[in-house]
């Protein structure tokens, strides 16, 4: 995936220093996928690579899903590439408006491909999977841009979900 690694580096998504990750872990590098997903060229590349993975892995989903905020541009771009509709999963139910935790149409029994930006421990992804399952969805796959290789793959496997990253953190760092 050197094309993706190069694009992430060129747009400034790969950063070095002292960072605290969403999981609470400390890291000497950070992958700011929002920098990549707000760049049309890089977002287009990610969407094409994700669509390739969908085809290569024989994924036949009814719908794409992702947790707000990081996954939203990724799932929208992938929806445009594949023609699959998507839903957005909020981390918490809204306390105003419709009070929904899932935005978009979701029908019980639908097969879901979940999209993530960066998977570290997969904590927010697992919560999103649980919300979707409570709504009657069958989440079978998680497709992410980056696997930081910090237990996320194992956590998703424990949920009975197949994890497919575009690139692993060690590959990204190894190509510096």
CSV table of N, CA and C in Angstrom, one decimal, residues 70-158:
chain,number,residue,atom,x,y,z
A,70,UNK,N,-15.2,10.5,12.5
A,70,UNK,CA,-14.1,10.1,11.6
A,70,UNK,C,-14.5,9.3,10.4
A,71,UNK,N,-15.5,8.4,10.6
A,71,UNK,CA,-15.9,7.5,9.5
A,71,UNK,C,-16.8,8.1,8.4
A,72,UNK,N,-17.4,9.2,8.8
A,72,UNK,CA,-18.5,9.8,7.9
A,72,UNK,C,-18.0,10.1,6.5
A,73,UNK,N,-16.9,10.9,6.3
A,73,UNK,CA,-16.4,11.1,4.9
A,73,UNK,C,-16.0,9.8,4.2
A,74,UNK,N,-15.4,8.9,5.0
A,74,UNK,CA,-15.0,7.6,4.4
A,74,UNK,C,-16.2,6.8,3.9
A,75,UNK,N,-17.2,6.7,4.7
A,75,UNK,CA,-18.4,5.9,4.3
A,75,UNK,C,-19.1,6.6,3.1
A,76,UNK,N,-19.2,7.9,3.1
A,76,UNK,CA,-19.8,8.6,2.0
A,76,UNK,C,-19.1,8.4,0.7
A,77,UNK,N,-17.8,8.5,0.8
A,77,UNK,CA,-16.9,8.3,-0.4
A,77,UNK,C,-17.1,6.8,-0.9
A,78,UNK,N,-17.1,5.9,0.1
A,78,UNK,CA,-17.2,4.5,-0.3
A,78,UNK,C,-18.6,4.2,-0.9
A,79,UNK,N,-19.6,4.9,-0.4
A,79,UNK,CA,-20.9,4.7,-0.9
A,79,UNK,C,-21.0,5.2,-2.4
A,80,UNK,N,-20.3,6.3,-2.7
A,80,UNK,CA,-20.3,6.8,-4.0
A,80,UNK,C,-19.5,5.8,-5.0
A,81,UNK,N,-18.5,5.1,-4.4
A,81,UNK,CA,-17.7,4.2,-5.2
A,81,UNK,C,-18.5,2.9,-5.5
A,82,UNK,N,-19.3,2.4,-4.5
A,82,UNK,CA,-19.9,1.1,-4.5
A,82,UNK,C,-21.4,1.2,-4.8
A,83,UNK,N,-22.1,2.3,-4.6
A,83,UNK,CA,-23.5,2.4,-4.8
A,83,UNK,C,-24.3,1.9,-3.5
A,84,UNK,N,-23.6,1.5,-2.5
A,84,UNK,CA,-24.2,1.1,-1.3
A,84,UNK,C,-24.6,2.3,-0.4
A,85,UNK,N,-25.8,2.2,0.1
A,85,UNK,CA,-26.3,3.3,1.1
A,85,UNK,C,-25.5,3.2,2.4
A,86,UNK,N,-25.5,4.2,3.2
A,86,UNK,CA,-24.9,4.2,4.5
A,86,UNK,C,-25.7,4.8,5.6
A,87,UNK,N,-25.3,4.4,6.8
A,87,UNK,CA,-25.8,5.0,8.0
A,87,UNK,C,-24.7,5.5,8.9
A,88,UNK,N,-25.0,6.5,9.7
A,88,UNK,CA,-24.1,7.1,10.6
A,88,UNK,C,-24.5,6.7,12.0
A,89,UNK,N,-23.5,6.2,12.8
A,89,UNK,CA,-23.8,5.8,14.2
A,89,UNK,C,-23.2,6.9,15.1
A,90,UNK,N,-24.1,7.5,15.9
A,90,UNK,CA,-23.7,8.4,16.9
A,90,UNK,C,-23.1,7.7,18.1
A,91,UNK,N,-22.1,8.3,18.8
A,91,UNK,CA,-21.6,7.7,20.0
A,91,UNK,C,-22.6,7.7,21.1
A,92,UNK,N,-23.6,8.6,21.1
A,92,UNK,CA,-24.6,8.6,22.1
A,92,UNK,C,-25.9,9.1,21.4
A,93,UNK,N,-27.0,8.7,22.0
A,93,UNK,CA,-28.3,9.2,21.5
A,93,UNK,C,-28.4,10.7,21.6
A,94,UNK,N,-29.0,11.3,20.6
A,94,UNK,CA,-29.3,12.8,20.7
A,94,UNK,C,-30.3,13.0,21.8
A,95,UNK,N,-30.2,14.1,22.5
A,95,UNK,CA,-31.3,14.5,23.5
A,95,UNK,C,-32.2,15.5,22.9
A,96,UNK,N,-32.1,15.7,21.6
A,96,UNK,CA,-33.0,16.7,20.9
A,96,UNK,C,-33.5,16.0,19.5
A,97,UNK,N,-34.4,16.7,18.9
A,97,UNK,CA,-34.8,16.2,17.6
A,97,UNK,C,-35.5,14.9,17.7
A,98,UNK,N,-35.0,13.9,16.8
A,98,UNK,CA,-35.6,12.6,16.8
A,98,UNK,C,-35.0,11.7,17.9
A,99,UNK,N,-33.9,12.1,18.5
A,99,UNK,CA,-33.3,11.3,19.5
A,99,UNK,C,-32.6,10.0,19.0
A,100,UNK,N,-32.4,10.0,17.8
A,100,UNK,CA,-31.8,8.7,17.2
A,100,UNK,C,-30.3,8.6,17.4
A,101,UNK,N,-29.9,7.4,17.5
A,101,UNK,CA,-28.4,7.1,17.6
A,101,UNK,C,-27.9,6.7,16.3
A,102,UNK,N,-28.8,6.2,15.4
A,102,UNK,CA,-28.4,5.8,14.0
A,102,UNK,C,-29.1,6.7,13.1
A,103,UNK,N,-28.4,7.4,12.2
A,103,UNK,CA,-28.9,8.3,11.2
A,103,UNK,C,-28.9,7.7,9.9
A,104,UNK,N,-30.0,7.7,9.2
A,104,UNK,CA,-30.1,7.0,7.9
A,104,UNK,C,-31.0,5.8,8.1
A,105,UNK,N,-31.4,5.2,6.9
A,105,UNK,CA,-32.3,4.1,7.0
A,105,UNK,C,-31.6,2.8,7.3
A,106,UNK,N,-32.0,2.1,8.3
A,106,UNK,CA,-31.5,0.8,8.6
A,106,UNK,C,-32.6,-0.2,8.9
A,107,UNK,N,-32.6,-1.3,8.3
A,107,UNK,CA,-33.7,-2.3,8.5
A,107,UNK,C,-33.1,-3.5,9.2
A,108,UNK,N,-33.9,-4.0,10.1
A,108,UNK,CA,-33.4,-5.2,10.8
A,108,UNK,C,-33.1,-6.3,9.8
A,109,UNK,N,-32.0,-7.1,10.1
A,109,UNK,CA,-31.6,-8.2,9.2
A,109,UNK,C,-30.6,-7.8,8.2
A,110,UNK,N,-30.4,-6.5,8.0
A,110,UNK,CA,-29.4,-6.1,6.9
A,110,UNK,C,-28.0,-6.4,7.3
A,111,UNK,N,-27.2,-6.8,6.3
A,111,UNK,CA,-25.8,-7.1,6.5
A,111,UNK,C,-25.0,-5.8,6.3
A,112,UNK,N,-24.1,-5.6,7.3
A,112,UNK,CA,-23.4,-4.3,7.4
A,112,UNK,C,-21.9,-4.5,7.2
A,113,UNK,N,-21.3,-3.6,6.4
A,113,UNK,CA,-19.9,-3.3,6.3
A,113,UNK,C,-19.6,-2.1,7.1
A,114,UNK,N,-18.9,-2.2,8.2
A,114,UNK,CA,-18.5,-1.0,9.0
A,114,UNK,C,-17.2,-0.4,8.5
A,115,UNK,N,-17.1,0.9,8.5
A,115,UNK,CA,-15.9,1.6,8.0
A,115,UNK,C,-15.4,2.4,9.2
A,116,UNK,N,-14.0,2.3,9.3
A,116,UNK,CA,-13.3,3.0,10.4
A,116,UNK,C,-12.2,3.8,9.8
A,117,UNK,N,-11.7,4.9,10.4
A,117,UNK,CA,-10.6,5.6,10.0
A,117,UNK,C,-9.3,4.9,10.5
A,118,UNK,N,-9.1,4.9,11.8
A,118,UNK,CA,-8.0,4.3,12.5
A,118,UNK,C,-8.5,3.4,13.6
A,119,UNK,N,-8.0,2.1,13.6
A,119,UNK,CA,-8.3,1.2,14.6
A,119,UNK,C,-7.1,1.0,15.5
A,120,UNK,N,-7.3,1.3,16.8
A,120,UNK,CA,-6.2,1.1,17.8
A,120,UNK,C,-6.7,-0.1,18.6
A,121,UNK,N,-7.5,0.1,19.6
A,121,UNK,CA,-8.1,-0.9,20.4
A,121,UNK,C,-9.5,-1.4,19.9
A,122,UNK,N,-10.0,-0.6,19.0
A,122,UNK,CA,-11.4,-0.8,18.4
A,122,UNK,C,-12.5,-0.5,19.4
A,123,UNK,N,-12.2,0.2,20.4
A,123,UNK,CA,-13.3,0.5,21.4
A,123,UNK,C,-14.5,1.2,20.9
A,124,UNK,N,-14.3,2.3,20.1
A,124,UNK,CA,-15.5,3.0,19.6
A,124,UNK,C,-16.2,2.1,18.5
A,125,UNK,N,-15.4,1.4,17.8
A,125,UNK,CA,-15.9,0.5,16.7
A,125,UNK,C,-16.8,-0.6,17.3
A,126,UNK,N,-16.3,-1.2,18.4
A,126,UNK,CA,-17.1,-2.3,19.1
A,126,UNK,C,-18.4,-1.7,19.6
A,127,UNK,N,-18.4,-0.5,20.2
A,127,UNK,CA,-19.6,0.2,20.7
A,127,UNK,C,-20.6,0.4,19.5
A,128,UNK,N,-20.0,0.8,18.4
A,128,UNK,CA,-20.9,1.1,17.2
A,128,UNK,C,-21.5,-0.3,16.7
A,129,UNK,N,-20.7,-1.3,16.7
A,129,UNK,CA,-21.2,-2.6,16.3
A,129,UNK,C,-22.4,-3.0,17.2
A,130,UNK,N,-22.2,-2.8,18.5
A,130,UNK,CA,-23.3,-3.2,19.5
A,130,UNK,C,-24.5,-2.4,19.2
A,131,UNK,N,-24.4,-1.1,18.9
A,131,UNK,CA,-25.6,-0.2,18.6
A,131,UNK,C,-26.3,-0.8,17.4
A,132,UNK,N,-25.5,-1.1,16.3
A,132,UNK,CA,-26.1,-1.7,15.1
A,132,UNK,C,-26.8,-3.0,15.3
A,133,UNK,N,-26.2,-3.8,16.1
A,133,UNK,CA,-26.7,-5.2,16.4
A,133,UNK,C,-28.0,-5.0,17.2
A,134,UNK,N,-28.0,-4.1,18.2
A,134,UNK,CA,-29.3,-3.8,18.9
A,134,UNK,C,-30.4,-3.4,18.0
A,135,UNK,N,-30.1,-2.8,16.9
A,135,UNK,CA,-31.1,-2.3,15.9
A,135,UNK,C,-31.4,-3.5,15.0
A,136,UNK,N,-30.8,-4.6,15.1
A,136,UNK,CA,-31.2,-5.8,14.3
A,136,UNK,C,-30.3,-6.0,13.1
A,137,UNK,N,-29.2,-5.2,13.0
A,137,UNK,CA,-28.3,-5.4,11.9
A,137,UNK,C,-27.3,-6.5,12.1
A,138,UNK,N,-26.7,-7.1,11.1
A,138,UNK,CA,-25.7,-8.1,11.1
A,138,UNK,C,-24.4,-7.5,10.6
A,139,UNK,N,-23.6,-7.2,11.6
A,139,UNK,CA,-22.3,-6.6,11.2
A,139,UNK,C,-21.3,-7.7,11.0
A,140,UNK,N,-20.8,-7.8,9.8
A,140,UNK,CA,-19.9,-8.9,9.4
A,140,UNK,C,-18.4,-8.5,9.2
A,141,UNK,N,-18.2,-7.2,8.8
A,141,UNK,CA,-16.9,-6.8,8.4
A,141,UNK,C,-16.6,-5.4,9.0
A,142,UNK,N,-15.3,-5.1,9.3
A,142,UNK,CA,-14.9,-3.8,9.5
A,142,UNK,C,-13.7,-3.5,8.6
A,143,UNK,N,-13.8,-2.5,7.8
A,143,UNK,CA,-12.8,-2.0,6.8
A,143,UNK,C,-12.3,-0.7,7.3
A,144,UNK,N,-10.9,-0.7,7.6
A,144,UNK,CA,-10.4,0.5,8.1
A,144,UNK,C,-9.2,1.0,7.2
A,145,UNK,N,-8.9,2.3,7.3
A,145,UNK,CA,-7.8,2.8,6.6
A,145,UNK,C,-6.5,2.3,7.3
A,146,UNK,N,-6.4,2.5,8.6
A,146,UNK,CA,-5.2,2.1,9.4
A,146,UNK,C,-5.5,1.1,10.5
A,147,UNK,N,-4.6,0.1,10.7
A,147,UNK,CA,-4.6,-0.7,11.8
A,147,UNK,C,-3.4,-0.4,12.6
A,148,UNK,N,-3.5,0.2,13.8
A,148,UNK,CA,-2.4,0.6,14.6
A,148,UNK,C,-1.8,-0.6,15.3
A,149,UNK,N,-2.4,-1.8,15.1
A,149,UNK,CA,-1.8,-3.0,15.7
A,149,UNK,C,-1.7,-3.0,17.2
A,150,UNK,N,-2.8,-2.5,17.9
A,150,UNK,CA,-2.7,-2.4,19.3
A,150,UNK,C,-3.9,-3.1,20.0
A,151,UNK,N,-4.3,-4.3,19.4
A,151,UNK,CA,-5.4,-5.1,20.0
A,151,UNK,C,-6.7,-4.9,19.3
A,152,UNK,N,-6.8,-4.0,18.4
A,152,UNK,CA,-8.1,-3.8,17.7
A,152,UNK,C,-8.5,-5.0,16.9
A,153,UNK,N,-7.6,-5.6,16.2
A,153,UNK,CA,-8.0,-6.8,15.3
A,153,UNK,C,-8.5,-7.9,16.2
A,154,UNK,N,-7.9,-8.1,17.4
A,154,UNK,CA,-8.3,-9.2,18.3
A,154,UNK,C,-9.7,-8.9,18.9
A,155,UNK,N,-9.9,-7.6,19.2
A,155,UNK,CA,-11.2,-7.2,19.8
A,155,UNK,C,-12.3,-7.4,18.8
A,156,UNK,N,-12.0,-7.1,17.5
A,156,UNK,CA,-13.1,-7.3,16.5
A,156,UNK,C,-13.3,-8.7,16.2
A,157,UNK,N,-12.3,-9.5,16.2
A,157,UNK,CA,-12.4,-11.0,16.1
A,157,UNK,C,-13.3,-11.6,17.2
A,158,UNK,N,-13.1,-11.1,18.4
A,158,UNK,CA,-13.9,-11.5,19.6
A,158,UNK,C,-15.3,-11.2,19.4
